Amino acid sequence: MTIKPRILVARAIFPDALAKLEESFEVQSNQADQVFTADELRQHLEGVSGALVTGSERIDQNALANAKNLTIAANISVGYNNFDVPAMTSAGVMATNTPDVLTDTTADFGFALMMATARRMTESEHWIRNGHWDKWSIVHNPLGMDLHHTTLGIIGMGRIGQGIAKRGLGFGMNVIYHNRKRLSDADEKACGANYVDKETLLRESDHVVLVVPYSAESHHLIGAKEIALMKPTATLVNIARGGIVDDAALAEALKAKRIFAAGLDVFEGEPKVHPELLKLSNVVLAPHIASATEKTRRAMINLAVRNLRAALAGERPPSLINAELWKK
Ligand code: 8YV
């Protein structure tokens, strides 16, 4: 009888996906979906060869302290700011993520959140539910901001940013972007976007969408100073990561109507939401669901599993982040 390798599935996944893994592996699962504390995660990683994790599990030196058999931590997420990649590399642990499979789903959501924010969709619904709708009115019903033929500013022009830009073109939007690296001429042309510096983007955009990865460099990329550059009629959408926006500064700006509205799918310290944001009507809130369709979540799990299986079979995982480990 061959001994199955032991793996950890750190969060609940679809039961059929778990059952499939159980055919090949000795699986330590967490279908209760309770987020592990750092100590629990360290204990769970002890003795396993591979782990499927999400953005809620921080894989750092502490988590890896007793993970002597660990070959791979496969993130079910494209963002991997939960990984301390240098610590993983020096521990010989492969790091992988799930690019591409969620691009369109996430771009759809970014666009939907921008539309909901500009057109006051959730505020309108609350208004009806709270019994305020007693007549149709030209001036007294919630009036929003147009999207079509306005300027869309995208900060972070990776795959998802480019997907949002292409959607903007369909709405006749003038698309500008800022990114660490300027796109190639061909890519700029494909999404009809013009490169500008961050200040110009903030000053000129009617709708600003953040799709930049989280790092020390992007921490509080948007704070009071940046919001002050924006038009009072502008909207701000964050589908990237909590911490990229200074949520306290944003709440203050929204309260003072320094910008028109914000749409947030991610929050500093989520699942906690800044209490001041919860009090405001000019903000649309979503619980980090940009990639949340069943089809896409299944595709993310499948890619993470492909990464894990490859690593445990001694093959190069398709979306290996610390490629230097492979060369070794
Ligand atoms: C994940 C995400 O659902 O992929 C990402 O970067 O933000 C989401 O798609 C989330 O990170 C859970 O891991």
XYZ file of C-alpha atoms and ligand atoms in Angstrom:
341
model
C 0.000 0.000 0.000
C 1.400 3.389 -0.964
C 1.378 6.056 1.684
C -0.553 9.144 0.636
C 1.194 12.494 1.167
C -0.388 14.636 3.891
C -1.791 17.989 2.909
C -3.621 20.794 4.657
C -6.687 22.484 3.175
C -6.772 25.536 5.400
C -10.301 26.746 4.577
C -13.604 25.220 3.514
C -13.792 24.251 -0.162
C -16.538 22.643 -2.255
C -17.156 19.094 -0.906
C -16.607 17.433 -4.303
C -13.232 19.192 -4.662
C -12.280 17.968 -1.185
C -13.408 14.411 -1.977
C -11.216 14.417 -5.108
C -8.197 15.503 -3.060
C -8.898 12.737 -0.552
C -8.394 10.165 -3.328
C -4.718 11.134 -3.606
C -3.848 12.698 -0.263
C -4.260 12.308 3.455
C -6.203 15.535 3.904
C -6.356 17.636 7.015
C -9.309 19.884 6.218
C -11.091 22.798 7.827
C -14.647 22.516 6.512
C -15.786 24.395 9.645
C -14.072 27.365 7.948
C -12.835 28.877 11.218
C -9.845 31.108 10.428
C -6.768 29.678 12.174
C -4.809 31.805 14.604
C -1.097 32.110 13.816
C -0.344 29.396 16.403
C -2.991 27.051 15.008
C -1.685 27.545 11.476
C 1.872 26.740 12.607
C 0.608 23.546 14.241
C -1.468 22.543 11.220
C 1.503 22.982 8.881
C 3.608 20.594 10.949
C 4.105 17.346 9.048
C 2.185 18.240 5.881
C 3.843 18.244 2.438
C 1.547 20.788 0.846
C -1.068 23.326 1.860
C -3.950 25.028 0.102
C -4.363 28.418 1.739
C -6.128 31.744 1.162
C -5.391 35.383 1.832
C -6.450 34.833 5.462
C -3.490 32.550 6.194
C -0.187 34.362 6.623
C 2.696 32.150 5.529
C 5.786 33.592 7.188
C 8.751 32.449 9.258
C 6.540 31.840 12.284
C 4.047 29.726 10.324
C 6.897 27.761 8.760
C 8.823 27.206 12.008
C 7.878 23.517 12.302
C 6.827 22.879 8.699
C 9.826 20.719 7.886
C 8.048 18.630 5.222
C 6.313 21.509 3.475
C 7.073 21.711 -0.255
C 4.351 24.106 -1.379
C 1.826 26.618 -0.098
C -0.701 27.098 -2.893
C -2.739 30.270 -2.489
C -6.355 30.183 -3.666
C -5.977 33.838 -4.585
C -4.132 35.890 -7.156
C -2.922 38.442 -4.575
C -0.257 36.984 -2.324
C 0.484 39.671 0.217
C -0.247 36.959 2.821
C 3.025 35.310 1.737
C 6.406 36.340 3.065
C 8.037 35.148 -0.148
C 11.681 35.567 0.979
C 10.907 33.545 4.145
C 9.217 30.853 2.045
C 12.116 30.746 -0.410
C 14.712 30.425 2.324
C 12.633 27.616 3.873
C 12.505 25.945 0.423
C 8.713 26.260 0.208
C 7.214 26.946 -3.213
C 4.699 29.792 -3.351
C 1.950 29.783 -5.980
C -1.138 31.883 -6.725
C -4.144 31.782 -9.100
C -3.722 34.372 -11.872
C -5.850 34.606 -15.052
C -8.759 32.395 -13.970
C -10.396 35.248 -12.045
C -9.524 38.199 -14.288
C -12.871 38.710 -16.036
C -15.005 37.901 -13.005
C -13.064 40.413 -10.921
C -13.083 43.059 -13.668
C -16.880 42.605 -13.989
C -17.229 43.191 -10.269
C -14.970 46.256 -10.293
C -17.150 47.727 -12.997
C -20.350 46.763 -11.178
C -19.111 48.378 -7.970
C -18.182 51.540 -9.849
C -21.664 51.674 -11.389
C -23.378 50.970 -8.070
C -21.319 53.710 -6.449
C -21.857 56.341 -9.123
C -25.578 55.613 -9.477
C -26.248 55.248 -5.735
C -27.712 51.773 -6.124
C -27.488 50.479 -2.561
C -28.413 53.835 -1.055
C -31.508 53.871 -3.275
C -32.481 50.401 -2.170
C -32.111 51.314 1.507
C -34.160 54.439 0.797
C -37.027 52.338 -0.576
C -36.786 49.739 2.187
C -36.896 52.520 4.772
C -40.166 53.784 3.292
C -38.908 57.074 1.821
C -40.269 56.563 -1.703
C -43.623 58.323 -1.744
C -43.510 59.788 -5.273
C -41.396 59.899 -8.420
C -39.493 63.178 -8.552
C -37.216 64.973 -10.972
C -35.082 66.478 -8.250
C -35.755 64.603 -5.005
C -34.977 61.011 -6.013
C -31.321 60.013 -5.533
C -29.313 61.659 -8.330
C -26.076 59.997 -9.324
C -23.059 60.586 -11.537
C -22.730 59.392 -15.122
C -20.196 56.801 -16.167
C -20.559 56.982 -19.925
C -18.291 59.516 -21.631
C -16.493 60.378 -18.407
C -12.855 59.766 -17.458
C -12.003 56.456 -15.848
C -8.696 56.403 -13.946
C -7.228 53.005 -13.108
C -4.378 52.670 -10.638
C -2.704 49.287 -11.123
C -2.818 48.151 -14.723
C -2.284 44.408 -14.481
C -4.633 41.857 -16.002
C -7.657 42.981 -13.950
C -6.973 46.684 -14.498
C -6.784 46.081 -18.238
C -10.055 44.132 -18.064
C -11.755 47.108 -16.396
C -10.274 49.484 -18.995
C -11.750 47.386 -21.827
C -15.143 47.471 -20.170
C -14.796 51.256 -19.858
C -14.242 51.551 -23.591
C -17.633 49.954 -24.150
C -19.123 52.792 -22.107
C -17.363 55.428 -24.207
C -15.093 56.319 -21.294
C -11.799 58.111 -21.654
C -9.431 55.685 -19.907
C -6.257 56.818 -18.162
C -4.046 54.701 -15.939
C -1.105 54.749 -13.619
C 1.121 51.760 -12.986
C 4.640 51.122 -11.712
C 5.516 50.051 -15.235
C 4.025 51.549 -18.355
C 2.267 49.012 -20.617
C 3.624 48.150 -24.057
C 2.187 50.183 -26.926
C 0.212 47.126 -28.051
C -1.346 46.594 -24.598
C -2.147 50.298 -24.226
C -3.833 50.199 -27.602
C -5.790 47.039 -26.777
C -7.421 48.718 -23.803
C -7.416 52.237 -25.233
C -5.719 53.608 -22.128
C -3.308 56.510 -21.753
C -0.543 56.513 -19.149
C -0.447 59.456 -16.716
C 1.259 60.140 -13.373
C -0.696 59.466 -10.213
C -1.457 63.136 -9.459
C -2.808 63.759 -12.962
C -4.951 60.631 -12.692
C -6.431 61.757 -9.380
C -7.086 65.279 -10.636
C -8.615 64.305 -13.979
C -10.630 61.165 -13.261
C -14.361 61.107 -12.709
C -14.054 57.548 -11.418
C -10.914 56.138 -9.829
C -10.518 52.361 -9.513
C -7.716 50.770 -7.476
C -6.415 47.392 -8.626
C -2.860 47.564 -7.364
C -1.213 44.724 -5.355
C -0.699 45.402 -1.661
C 2.870 45.940 -0.453
C 4.763 48.297 1.863
C 5.021 50.570 -1.179
C 1.255 50.680 -1.801
C 0.249 51.016 1.881
C -2.010 54.099 2.146
C -1.408 54.917 -1.500
C -4.668 56.851 -1.178
C -4.946 59.025 1.914
C -6.235 62.509 2.754
C -3.650 64.220 0.521
C -4.549 62.116 -2.526
C -8.309 62.391 -1.958
C -7.885 66.171 -1.793
C -6.642 66.082 -5.400
C -9.820 64.370 -6.614
C -12.851 66.141 -8.061
C -15.687 66.688 -5.557
C -17.895 64.841 -8.059
C -15.559 61.832 -8.348
C -15.979 58.289 -7.059
C -13.310 55.976 -5.661
C -13.483 52.183 -5.903
C -11.127 49.786 -4.094
C -11.205 46.156 -5.196
C -7.492 45.636 -4.520
C -6.633 45.193 -0.844
C -7.444 46.788 2.465
C -4.601 49.078 3.524
C -4.143 50.611 0.085
C -6.704 53.235 1.118
C -6.476 54.978 4.474
C -10.043 54.083 5.469
C -10.220 56.653 8.305
C -9.194 59.457 5.923
C -11.682 58.193 3.331
C -14.526 58.137 5.852
C -13.737 61.723 6.808
C -13.637 62.821 3.165
C -16.944 61.086 2.404
C -18.555 62.630 5.459
C -17.396 66.092 4.375
C -18.508 65.273 0.768
C -15.001 66.043 -0.492
C -15.672 63.322 -3.068
C -19.045 62.064 -4.274
C -18.931 58.444 -3.144
C -16.803 55.328 -2.688
C -17.246 51.631 -3.392
C -15.237 49.255 -1.233
C -14.810 45.503 -1.552
C -11.768 45.391 0.728
C -10.999 47.025 4.062
C -8.123 47.708 6.425
C -8.263 44.936 9.019
C -11.211 43.145 7.318
C -13.590 41.571 8.140
C -13.753 44.587 10.451
C -15.022 47.720 8.710
C -14.109 51.198 9.937
C -17.118 52.216 12.091
C -17.352 55.650 10.441
C -17.764 54.033 7.015
C -20.711 52.035 8.304
C -22.558 55.252 9.176
C -22.287 56.806 5.712
C -24.783 56.547 2.868
C -22.341 57.578 0.116
C -20.341 54.377 0.291
C -21.188 50.988 -1.200
C -19.807 48.116 0.869
C -19.105 44.552 -0.262
C -17.484 41.681 1.701
C -14.417 41.011 -0.529
C -16.434 39.262 -3.245
C -14.829 40.461 -6.485
C -13.899 36.890 -7.496
C -16.981 35.328 -5.939
C -18.854 33.356 -8.559
C -18.996 29.612 -8.076
C -17.475 29.032 -11.507
C -14.497 31.244 -10.763
C -13.995 30.044 -7.204
C -13.924 26.483 -8.605
C -11.394 27.545 -11.250
C -9.245 29.127 -8.518
C -9.364 25.926 -6.439
C -8.549 23.824 -9.516
C -5.524 25.941 -10.375
C -4.301 25.865 -6.765
C -4.718 22.069 -6.762
C -2.813 21.812 -10.062
C 0.002 23.826 -8.482
C 0.007 21.582 -5.414
C -0.092 18.330 -7.361
C 2.744 19.465 -9.646
C 4.979 20.471 -6.738
C 4.368 17.179 -4.920
C 5.081 15.232 -8.114
C 8.437 17.023 -8.502
C 7.192 19.121 -11.420
C 7.190 22.869 -11.832
C 3.852 24.328 -10.654
C 2.141 26.388 -13.402
C 2.015 29.582 -11.352
C 5.180 29.459 -9.325
C 6.025 32.787 -7.687
C 9.489 32.091 -6.243
C 10.918 30.737 -9.495
C 14.479 30.858 -8.106
C 13.566 27.831 -6.019
C 12.960 25.859 -9.187
C 16.361 26.766 -10.623
C 17.966 25.435 -7.449
C -9.697 35.968 -2.985
C -8.606 38.022 -4.019
O -10.980 35.501 -2.896
O -7.511 36.637 -5.559
C -7.435 37.623 -4.825
O -6.389 38.304 -4.741
O -8.635 39.053 -3.452
C -9.784 37.119 -3.935
O -10.037 36.610 -5.206
C -9.215 36.285 -1.600
O -7.948 36.850 -1.622
C -9.190 35.048 -0.723
O -7.976 34.392 -0.776
